[in-house]
Short mmCIF file of C-alpha atoms and ligand atoms in Angstrom, two decimals:
data_model
loop_
_atom_site.label_atom_id
_atom_site.label_comp_id
_atom_site.label_asym_id
_atom_site.label_seq_id
_atom_site.Cartn_x
_atom_site.Cartn_y
_atom_site.Cartn_z
CA MET J 535 41.31 -33.94 1.28
CA LYS J 536 40.35 -31.69 4.16
CA GLN J 537 42.87 -29.40 5.75
CA ALA J 538 42.84 -28.39 9.39
CA LEU J 539 41.26 -24.97 9.77
CA SER J 540 43.14 -22.11 11.33
CA GLU J 541 41.50 -20.32 14.22
CA LEU J 542 40.48 -17.38 12.00
CA GLN J 543 39.01 -19.70 9.39
CA THR J 544 36.94 -21.43 12.04
CA ARG J 545 35.65 -18.13 13.35
CA ASP J 546 34.96 -16.89 9.82
CA LEU J 547 32.84 -19.90 8.96
CA ARG J 548 30.86 -19.57 12.16
CA HIS J 549 29.41 -16.15 11.22
CA VAL J 550 30.48 -14.86 7.82
CA TRP J 551 28.40 -15.39 4.69
CA HIS J 552 30.62 -14.79 1.67
CA PRO J 553 29.55 -13.22 -1.65
CA CYS J 554 29.17 -15.14 -4.88
CA SER J 555 29.78 -18.46 -3.09
CA GLN J 556 28.00 -21.69 -2.31
CA MET J 557 28.99 -21.76 1.35
CA LYS J 558 29.02 -25.56 1.36
CA ASP J 559 32.03 -25.44 -0.98
CA TYR J 560 33.93 -23.91 1.94
CA GLU J 561 33.78 -27.25 3.78
CA GLN J 562 36.31 -28.57 1.28
CA PHE J 563 37.92 -25.28 0.48
CA PRO J 564 37.82 -22.80 3.35
CA PRO J 565 38.35 -19.05 2.89
CA ILE J 566 41.97 -17.98 2.66
CA VAL J 567 42.79 -15.44 5.36
CA ILE J 568 44.74 -12.59 3.79
CA LYS J 569 46.75 -10.52 6.21
CA LYS J 570 48.62 -8.14 3.96
CA GLY J 571 49.15 -7.05 0.39
CA GLN J 572 52.00 -5.51 -1.53
CA GLY J 573 52.08 -4.68 -5.23
CA VAL J 574 50.46 -7.56 -7.12
CA TRP J 575 50.85 -9.93 -4.15
CA LEU J 576 48.48 -10.99 -1.40
CA TYR J 577 49.91 -12.76 1.68
CA ASP J 578 47.96 -15.23 3.77
CA GLU J 579 48.29 -15.94 7.48
CA ASP J 580 50.93 -18.62 6.81
CA ASP J 581 52.93 -16.22 4.62
CA ASN J 582 52.02 -17.97 1.40
CA ARG J 583 51.74 -15.41 -1.33
CA TYR J 584 49.36 -15.22 -4.29
CA LEU J 585 49.77 -13.14 -7.42
CA ASP J 586 46.50 -11.23 -7.69
CA ALA J 587 45.77 -11.70 -11.40
CA VAL J 588 42.17 -10.53 -10.97
CA SER J 589 43.04 -7.19 -9.34
CA SER J 590 40.82 -8.07 -6.37
CA TRP J 591 37.60 -8.28 -8.35
CA TRP J 592 38.80 -5.81 -10.99
CA VAL J 593 39.21 -2.85 -8.67
CA ASN J 594 42.95 -2.61 -8.12
CA LEU J 595 45.07 -0.57 -10.53
CA PHE J 596 48.33 0.38 -8.87
CA GLY J 597 48.97 -2.54 -6.54
CA HIS J 598 47.99 -3.40 -2.99
CA ALA J 599 48.95 -1.07 -0.15
CA ASN J 600 50.20 1.50 -2.62
CA PRO J 601 52.34 3.94 -0.61
CA ARG J 602 51.19 7.05 -2.42
CA ILE J 603 47.49 6.29 -2.12
CA SER J 604 47.82 5.09 1.46
CA LYS J 605 49.50 8.33 2.46
CA ALA J 606 46.82 10.49 0.85
CA LEU J 607 44.12 8.43 2.53
CA SER J 608 45.76 8.59 5.92
CA GLU J 609 46.20 12.37 5.78
CA GLN J 610 42.60 12.83 4.74
CA ALA J 611 41.42 10.58 7.59
CA PHE J 612 42.98 12.96 10.12
CA THR J 613 41.36 15.97 8.45
CA LEU J 614 37.82 15.05 7.43
CA GLU J 615 36.44 11.56 6.97
CA HIS J 616 32.89 12.24 5.80
CA ALA J 617 30.35 15.03 5.55
CA ILE J 618 26.72 15.09 4.50
CA PHE J 619 26.76 15.80 0.76
CA ALA J 620 23.40 17.58 0.46
CA ASN J 621 24.04 21.30 0.75
CA PHE J 622 27.65 20.61 1.79
CA THR J 623 30.67 19.87 -0.31
CA HIS J 624 34.42 19.38 -0.02
CA GLU J 625 37.52 19.97 -2.10
CA PRO J 626 38.29 16.30 -2.93
CA ALA J 627 34.85 15.83 -4.51
CA ILE J 628 35.10 19.09 -6.44
CA LYS J 629 38.51 18.22 -7.82
CA VAL J 630 37.45 14.67 -8.73
CA ALA J 631 34.43 16.06 -10.60
CA GLU J 632 36.61 18.55 -12.48
CA LYS J 633 39.13 15.93 -13.48
CA LEU J 634 36.49 13.42 -14.57
CA VAL J 635 34.74 15.99 -16.74
CA ALA J 636 38.08 16.83 -18.37
CA LEU J 637 38.98 13.16 -18.94
CA THR J 638 35.69 11.69 -20.15
CA PRO J 639 34.24 12.05 -23.66
CA GLU J 640 32.92 15.44 -24.70
CA GLY J 641 29.60 16.60 -23.35
CA LEU J 642 29.65 14.79 -20.01
CA ASN J 643 29.72 17.87 -17.79
CA LYS J 644 27.79 16.90 -14.67
CA VAL J 645 28.90 14.40 -12.04
CA PHE J 646 26.55 12.64 -9.63
CA PHE J 647 28.25 10.69 -6.83
CA ALA J 648 27.14 7.34 -5.41
CA ASP J 649 28.99 4.66 -3.48
CA ASN J 650 29.25 1.45 -5.53
CA GLY J 651 28.80 0.24 -9.08
CA SER J 652 25.26 -1.09 -8.77
CA ALA J 653 24.19 2.16 -7.15
CA ALA J 654 25.60 4.08 -10.11
CA ILE J 655 23.54 1.92 -12.46
CA GLU J 656 20.40 2.61 -10.42
CA VAL J 657 21.16 6.33 -10.62
CA ALA J 658 21.61 6.27 -14.40
CA LEU J 659 18.42 4.25 -14.94
CA LYS J 660 16.37 6.50 -12.67
CA MET J 661 17.79 9.70 -14.15
CA SER J 662 17.11 8.59 -17.70
CA PHE J 663 13.55 7.61 -16.81
CA GLN J 664 12.84 10.79 -14.86
CA TYR J 665 14.37 12.91 -17.63
CA HIS J 666 11.86 11.53 -20.09
CA MET J 667 8.94 11.85 -17.65
CA GLN J 668 9.85 15.51 -17.21
CA SER J 669 10.30 16.07 -20.93
CA GLY J 670 6.85 14.91 -21.95
CA LYS J 671 7.98 11.44 -23.16
CA THR J 672 5.85 9.62 -20.63
CA LYS J 673 5.63 6.39 -22.65
CA LYS J 674 9.33 5.72 -22.09
CA LYS J 675 9.26 3.26 -19.22
CA ARG J 676 11.52 0.42 -20.31
CA PHE J 677 15.23 -0.18 -20.76
CA LEU J 678 16.93 -2.05 -23.54
CA ALA J 679 19.84 -4.29 -22.60
CA LEU J 680 21.90 -7.01 -24.23
CA THR J 681 22.04 -10.73 -23.65
CA ASP J 682 25.01 -11.60 -21.41
CA ALA J 683 25.05 -8.09 -19.95
CA TYR J 684 26.12 -7.56 -16.35
CA HIS J 685 25.40 -4.32 -14.53
CA GLY J 686 25.37 -5.26 -10.86
CA GLU J 687 23.11 -7.07 -8.44
CA THR J 688 20.58 -4.68 -6.97
CA LEU J 689 17.12 -5.24 -8.44
CA GLY J 690 17.24 -2.45 -11.02
CA ALA J 691 20.74 -3.42 -12.11
CA LEU J 692 19.78 -7.10 -12.23
CA SER J 693 16.80 -6.20 -14.39
CA VAL J 694 19.09 -4.93 -17.13
CA GLY J 695 21.57 -7.75 -16.58
CA GLY J 696 21.33 -10.78 -18.81
CA VAL J 697 23.43 -13.45 -17.09
CA ASP J 698 20.97 -16.17 -16.03
CA LEU J 699 23.18 -17.38 -13.22
CA TYR J 700 22.50 -14.16 -11.32
CA ASN J 701 19.01 -13.31 -12.56
CA GLU J 702 16.98 -16.41 -12.76
CA VAL J 703 15.50 -16.78 -9.26
CA TYR J 704 14.68 -13.09 -9.05
CA GLN J 705 12.88 -12.93 -12.38
CA PRO J 706 9.42 -12.33 -10.83
CA LEU J 707 10.80 -9.20 -9.12
CA LEU J 708 12.55 -7.66 -12.09
CA LEU J 709 11.61 -4.90 -14.52
CA ASP J 710 10.32 -5.80 -17.94
CA THR J 711 13.49 -5.12 -19.95
CA VAL J 712 13.64 -5.24 -23.74
CA ARG J 713 16.40 -7.74 -24.48
CA ALA J 714 18.44 -7.71 -27.68
CA GLN J 715 20.98 -10.32 -28.68
CA GLY J 716 24.45 -8.89 -28.04
CA PRO J 717 27.69 -9.33 -29.95
CA ASP J 718 29.30 -12.77 -29.84
CA CYS J 719 32.56 -12.54 -31.74
CA PHE J 720 33.84 -15.99 -30.77
CA ARG J 721 30.74 -17.62 -32.22
CA CYS J 722 29.86 -14.88 -34.71
CA PRO J 723 26.58 -15.75 -36.43
CA PHE J 724 27.65 -13.75 -39.49
CA GLN J 725 31.14 -15.26 -39.70
CA ASP J 726 32.56 -11.74 -39.89
CA LYS J 727 36.32 -11.48 -40.02
CA PRO J 728 37.67 -9.17 -37.31
CA GLU J 729 39.51 -7.01 -39.89
CA SER J 730 36.43 -6.32 -41.96
CA CYS J 731 33.72 -6.52 -39.28
CA GLN J 732 31.05 -3.86 -39.67
CA ALA J 733 29.12 -5.09 -36.63
CA GLN J 734 26.28 -6.64 -38.58
CA CYS J 735 25.00 -7.99 -35.28
CA ILE J 736 23.93 -4.46 -34.32
CA GLY J 737 20.92 -5.41 -36.45
CA PHE J 738 19.54 -7.31 -33.45
CA VAL J 739 19.44 -4.07 -31.47
CA GLU J 740 18.06 -2.08 -34.38
CA GLU J 741 15.19 -4.54 -34.77
CA LYS J 742 14.23 -4.11 -31.11
CA LEU J 743 14.59 -0.35 -31.24
CA ALA J 744 12.50 -0.07 -34.39
CA GLU J 745 9.76 -1.97 -32.60
CA HIS J 746 10.03 -0.51 -29.09
CA HIS J 747 11.74 2.91 -29.28
CA GLU J 748 8.66 4.82 -28.16
CA GLU J 749 8.66 2.93 -24.86
CA VAL J 750 12.43 2.67 -24.42
CA THR J 751 14.15 5.29 -22.28
CA ALA J 752 17.74 4.05 -22.55
CA VAL J 753 20.03 1.38 -23.95
CA ILE J 754 22.64 0.22 -21.46
CA ILE J 755 25.90 -1.44 -22.48
CA GLU J 756 29.33 -2.51 -21.23
CA PRO J 757 31.67 -0.91 -23.78
CA LEU J 758 34.10 -3.29 -25.54
CA ILE J 759 34.01 -6.09 -22.92
CA GLN J 760 31.04 -7.91 -21.44
CA ALA J 761 33.13 -8.74 -18.45
CA ALA J 762 31.10 -10.87 -16.04
CA ALA J 763 29.70 -12.91 -18.94
CA GLY J 764 33.21 -14.24 -19.51
CA MET J 765 35.28 -11.34 -20.88
CA LYS J 766 33.33 -11.35 -24.16
CA MET J 767 35.04 -8.76 -26.33
CA TYR J 768 33.74 -6.89 -29.36
CA PRO J 769 35.13 -4.15 -31.62
CA PRO J 770 34.55 -0.38 -31.28
CA ILE J 771 32.52 -0.26 -34.50
CA TYR J 772 29.66 -1.86 -32.59
CA LEU J 773 29.58 1.03 -30.13
CA LYS J 774 29.76 3.56 -32.91
CA ARG J 775 26.75 2.06 -34.62
CA LEU J 776 24.89 1.76 -31.33
CA ARG J 777 25.45 5.46 -30.66
CA GLU J 778 23.99 6.26 -34.09
CA LEU J 779 20.94 4.10 -33.39
CA CYS J 780 20.33 5.70 -29.99
CA THR J 781 20.41 9.14 -31.56
CA LYS J 782 18.20 8.07 -34.46
CA TYR J 783 15.57 6.54 -32.16
CA ASP J 784 15.79 9.20 -29.45
CA VAL J 785 16.83 6.94 -26.59
CA HIS J 786 19.65 7.52 -24.12
CA LEU J 787 22.88 5.55 -24.26
CA ILE J 788 24.20 4.49 -20.85
CA ALA J 789 27.84 3.37 -20.96
CA ASP J 790 28.62 1.14 -18.01
CA GLU J 791 32.40 1.55 -17.78
CA ILE J 792 32.50 0.26 -14.22
CA ALA J 793 34.81 -2.63 -15.19
CA VAL J 794 36.53 -1.19 -18.26
CA GLY J 795 37.13 2.42 -17.24
CA PHE J 796 40.43 3.88 -16.03
CA GLY J 797 42.79 2.47 -18.60
CA ARG J 798 41.81 -1.21 -18.56
CA THR J 799 41.24 -1.37 -22.30
CA GLY J 800 44.34 0.65 -23.21
CA THR J 801 42.56 4.00 -23.34
CA MET J 802 41.34 5.93 -20.33
CA PHE J 803 37.76 5.00 -21.21
CA ALA J 804 36.59 2.32 -23.63
CA CYS J 805 34.18 4.73 -25.39
CA GLU J 806 37.20 6.69 -26.65
CA GLN J 807 38.08 3.83 -28.98
CA ALA J 808 34.77 4.28 -30.75
CA ASN J 809 35.03 8.05 -30.51
CA ILE J 810 31.55 8.33 -29.01
CA SER J 811 29.93 10.22 -26.14
CA PRO J 812 27.22 8.40 -24.24
CA ASP J 813 24.41 10.27 -22.46
CA PHE J 814 25.40 8.67 -19.17
CA MET J 815 28.67 7.11 -18.08
CA CYS J 816 28.86 4.97 -14.93
CA LEU J 817 32.24 4.58 -13.24
CA SER J 818 33.37 2.81 -10.09
CA LYS J 819 35.84 -0.08 -9.42
CA GLY J 820 39.17 1.44 -10.57
CA LEU J 821 38.07 4.94 -9.58
CA THR J 822 39.66 4.49 -6.15
CA GLY J 823 42.34 2.05 -7.29
CA GLY J 824 40.70 -0.66 -5.20
CA TYR J 825 40.78 1.24 -1.91
CA LEU J 826 37.25 2.34 -1.09
CA PRO J 827 33.77 2.04 -2.55
CA LEU J 828 32.85 5.06 -4.66
CA SER J 829 31.02 5.55 -7.94
CA VAL J 830 29.91 8.34 -10.21
CA VAL J 831 27.46 8.90 -13.01
CA LEU J 832 28.43 11.52 -15.55
CA THR J 833 25.81 13.07 -17.75
CA THR J 834 25.13 15.96 -20.10
CA ASP J 835 23.93 19.52 -19.54
CA LYS J 836 20.81 18.59 -21.46
CA VAL J 837 19.85 15.94 -18.91
CA TYR J 838 20.83 18.15 -15.98
CA ASP J 839 18.76 21.07 -17.30
CA ALA J 840 15.60 18.94 -17.39
CA PHE J 841 15.83 18.63 -13.60
CA TYR J 842 16.76 22.28 -12.97
CA ASP J 843 13.74 24.33 -11.95
CA ASP J 844 11.95 25.98 -9.03
CA TYR J 845 11.56 23.70 -6.04
CA GLY J 846 7.78 23.58 -6.34
CA THR J 847 7.93 21.91 -9.77
CA MET J 848 9.29 18.81 -7.97
CA LYS J 849 11.75 18.06 -10.76
CA ALA J 850 14.79 17.52 -8.56
CA PHE J 851 16.65 14.22 -8.55
CA LEU J 852 16.15 13.12 -4.94
CA HIS J 853 18.31 9.98 -4.96
CA SER J 854 20.91 9.79 -2.19
CA HIS J 855 23.06 7.36 -0.23
CA SER J 856 24.47 7.90 3.25
CA TYR J 857 27.97 7.66 1.84
CA THR J 858 27.35 9.70 -1.32
CA GLY J 859 30.55 11.56 -2.15
CA ASN J 860 32.40 10.14 0.86
CA THR J 861 35.39 12.36 1.57
CA LEU J 862 37.95 9.61 2.11
CA ALA J 863 36.92 7.83 -1.08
CA CYS J 864 37.02 11.10 -3.04
CA ARG J 865 40.48 11.92 -1.70
CA VAL J 866 41.69 8.50 -2.84
CA ALA J 867 40.05 8.93 -6.26
CA LEU J 868 41.78 12.28 -6.58
CA GLU J 869 45.14 10.64 -5.90
CA VAL J 870 44.38 7.91 -8.46
CA LEU J 871 43.50 10.47 -11.13
CA THR J 872 46.61 12.49 -10.31
CA MET J 873 48.73 9.35 -10.66
CA PHE J 874 47.28 8.81 -14.13
CA GLU J 875 48.45 12.33 -15.03
CA GLU J 876 51.90 12.02 -13.54
CA GLU J 877 52.88 8.39 -14.05
CA HIS J 878 51.80 7.60 -17.65
CA TYR J 879 49.72 4.54 -16.86
CA ILE J 880 47.94 4.50 -20.21
CA ASP J 881 51.31 3.96 -21.97
CA ILE J 882 52.18 1.36 -19.36
CA VAL J 883 48.94 -0.58 -19.94
CA GLN J 884 49.59 -0.56 -23.68
CA THR J 885 53.18 -1.76 -23.36
CA LYS J 886 52.35 -4.43 -20.80
CA GLY J 887 49.30 -5.40 -22.81
CA GLU J 888 51.47 -6.06 -25.86
CA ARG J 889 53.80 -8.21 -23.82
CA MET J 890 50.93 -10.15 -22.28
CA ARG J 891 49.44 -10.76 -25.72
CA LYS J 892 52.73 -12.15 -27.01
CA LEU J 893 53.34 -14.40 -24.01
CA ALA J 894 49.77 -15.65 -23.81
CA THR J 895 49.43 -16.29 -27.53
CA GLU J 896 52.61 -18.38 -27.47
CA ALA J 897 51.58 -20.20 -24.31
CA PHE J 898 47.94 -21.00 -24.98
CA CYS J 899 46.91 -20.85 -28.60
CA HIS J 900 48.11 -24.32 -29.56
CA LEU J 901 46.81 -26.10 -26.43
CA PRO J 902 43.90 -28.52 -26.79
CA TYR J 903 40.66 -27.22 -25.26
CA VAL J 904 41.63 -23.62 -25.95
CA GLY J 905 38.90 -22.24 -28.21
CA GLU J 906 40.58 -18.86 -28.36
CA TYR J 907 42.78 -16.43 -26.50
CA ARG J 908 41.43 -12.89 -26.72
CA GLN J 909 42.64 -9.65 -25.28
CA VAL J 910 41.88 -5.93 -25.06
CA GLY J 911 44.27 -3.67 -23.14
CA LEU J 912 45.25 -5.48 -19.97
CA VAL J 913 42.38 -7.97 -19.99
CA GLY J 914 43.16 -11.37 -21.47
CA ALA J 915 40.84 -14.38 -21.59
CA ILE J 916 41.15 -18.04 -22.51
CA GLU J 917 37.91 -19.64 -23.62
CA LEU J 918 38.02 -23.37 -22.89
CA VAL J 919 35.94 -25.60 -25.15
CA ALA J 920 35.34 -29.34 -25.54
CA ASN J 921 36.12 -29.14 -29.24
CA ARG J 922 38.18 -26.47 -30.98
CA GLU J 923 36.50 -26.95 -34.35
CA THR J 924 32.88 -26.94 -33.26
CA LYS J 925 33.48 -24.66 -30.25
CA VAL J 926 31.19 -26.85 -28.17
CA PRO J 927 31.50 -25.75 -24.53
CA LEU J 928 32.89 -28.03 -21.84
CA PRO J 929 30.22 -29.50 -19.54
CA SER J 930 29.54 -26.92 -16.83
CA GLU J 931 28.92 -29.63 -14.17
CA GLU J 932 32.62 -30.47 -14.25
CA ARG J 933 33.42 -26.99 -12.97
CA ILE J 934 36.71 -27.05 -14.80
CA GLY J 935 37.38 -23.37 -14.25
CA TYR J 936 36.95 -23.90 -10.53
CA GLN J 937 39.31 -26.91 -10.51
CA ILE J 938 41.95 -24.87 -12.28
CA TYR J 939 41.39 -21.99 -9.86
CA LYS J 940 42.12 -24.25 -6.87
CA ARG J 941 45.25 -25.68 -8.45
CA ALA J 942 46.49 -22.20 -9.33
CA LEU J 943 46.10 -21.05 -5.72
CA ALA J 944 48.25 -23.94 -4.57
CA LYS J 945 50.96 -22.57 -6.87
CA GLY J 946 50.65 -18.98 -5.67
CA LEU J 947 48.42 -17.59 -8.42
CA LEU J 948 44.98 -16.09 -7.97
CA ILE J 949 42.94 -16.41 -11.16
CA ARG J 950 39.23 -16.70 -10.58
CA PRO J 951 37.62 -18.03 -13.75
CA LEU J 952 34.13 -17.21 -14.98
CA GLY J 953 32.73 -20.64 -15.74
CA ASN J 954 35.12 -22.11 -18.29
CA ILE J 955 36.73 -18.83 -19.15
CA LEU J 956 40.10 -18.20 -17.52
CA TYR J 957 41.17 -14.59 -17.54
CA PHE J 958 43.97 -12.26 -16.56
CA MET J 959 43.24 -8.76 -15.34
CA PRO J 960 46.35 -7.87 -13.35
CA PRO J 961 47.17 -4.59 -11.63
CA TYR J 962 49.01 -2.18 -13.94
CA VAL J 963 52.15 -2.39 -11.79
CA ILE J 964 52.77 -6.04 -12.67
CA THR J 965 56.46 -6.55 -13.59
CA ASP J 966 57.77 -8.59 -16.51
CA ASP J 967 58.81 -11.42 -14.21
CA GLU J 968 55.46 -11.44 -12.46
CA MET J 969 53.66 -11.52 -15.78
CA SER J 970 55.80 -14.43 -16.97
CA PHE J 971 55.01 -16.27 -13.73
CA MET J 972 51.28 -15.64 -14.23
CA ILE J 973 51.26 -16.98 -17.81
CA GLU J 974 53.67 -19.87 -17.27
CA THR J 975 51.93 -21.09 -14.12
CA THR J 976 48.55 -21.04 -15.85
CA LYS J 977 49.96 -22.96 -18.77
CA GLU J 978 51.51 -25.64 -16.55
CA ILE J 979 48.30 -26.10 -14.61
CA MET J 980 46.20 -26.38 -17.76
CA GLU J 981 48.54 -28.92 -19.31
CA GLN J 982 48.62 -31.00 -16.13
CA PHE J 983 44.88 -30.73 -15.57
CA PHE J 984 43.83 -31.79 -19.05
CA TRP J 985 46.45 -34.53 -19.13
CA GLU J 986 45.00 -36.01 -15.94
CA ARG J 987 41.45 -35.51 -17.17
CA GLU J 988 42.22 -37.56 -20.27
CA GLY J 989 43.18 -40.29 -17.78
C1 LIG A 843 31.16 -4.84 -11.06
C2 LIG A 843 30.24 -4.27 -12.06
C3 LIG A 843 29.07 -3.60 -11.68
C4 LIG A 843 28.60 -3.53 -10.27
O1 LIG A 843 29.47 -2.86 -9.41
P1 LIG A 843 29.40 -3.20 -7.84
O2 LIG A 843 30.30 -2.19 -7.21
O3 LIG A 843 29.91 -4.60 -7.70
O4 LIG A 843 27.99 -3.06 -7.41
C5 LIG A 843 28.31 -3.03 -12.69
N1 LIG A 843 28.67 -3.10 -13.97
C6 LIG A 843 29.79 -3.73 -14.37
C7 LIG A 843 30.14 -3.75 -15.82
C8 LIG A 843 30.60 -4.36 -13.44
O5 LIG A 843 31.67 -5.04 -13.84
#
């Protein structure tokens, strides 16, 4: 069933190549032209509205076109939009650095700016490597990462990523990463109960570290949620034990909190729940509340000091991007961090998280094809399976997640599943009514879809 294209859709398809898309799909399902946003809602050119349950690719925190952020951005735009960040600085960047150091786990005292999540990962990988080169540990040339990890799509970031869908074709170009099996609580190989779990599966990492630690510079991980892999969640104890292993084997721990930072998991940063400090923390996405690309890597004085020397020693970290520390983005980040201080969003995420858990558990847990509903903070995920007992996945060719996505859009709900995992990651400003709409609509669509599929 093909719809007539609007003029903007026609022009889009003539020249625009969209991310993460098979463009041929757009023949049947053209891009939706969004003309404005407000709160959790996006409005298309025909004034249909969609509840943005994915926070615009996990970046939005306080709603679209947030008046407070928009005002700060606009004022900054009339004052200073950008300045070279080598040998120059500006107050928004300084204040953002100060606030981040105060908010993040102990010991992360230095802030390096970049301009998107993948770039932050590249920075952390390069810094860790160069640190070891400059500290006499010249054998340390590899990274250790988990299966199902996602750290972005530039070549270095892809190299540590473990989602085949994104990696496979590029394999000949990628770094030789040490791969350890990650946590898989839904299909736990040790049948651990959540209440008594001691993260036995950390043994997979320990095995690899025992064998390779002399050549490993850093372990990189997404704390608490492997998001792109399908919102795979695991308990804080795993992080705690990983931190111990990294210290024991003298390798850095890189915490990629790009998706989970800024309150998503119910604490400002996910690492807090394990009470650990990583050697590097990468942040982006929520940092600007979904307004502008910006990222940072925080690290320790110890790392910083290994680069600090006379120019002639050539120990400096020379990485830069044109938009490093962009003034507009920093001003927005400053407003976002100030809003966290003044408007109690961590409490809000916890309260709304509890409500979402209650509604979603009631709505989904008894449905056929629901393997489990899981949630941390304000991230909830439904894992669809062919069989609830055996947990056998649904056939990926059927693209069931995608079918449900299309039906949800027709009902004014934007959920963009990851394979056969449906998830909710709404902006923190979602109201009770909006949340009920999100859960109820999803439930109706699932019931209808699977009823029809049964034939
Ligand atoms: C999104 C994401 C990245 C990459 O960030 P981009 O800004 O898209 O390059 C890296 N790590 C995690 C965990 C992410 O979710």
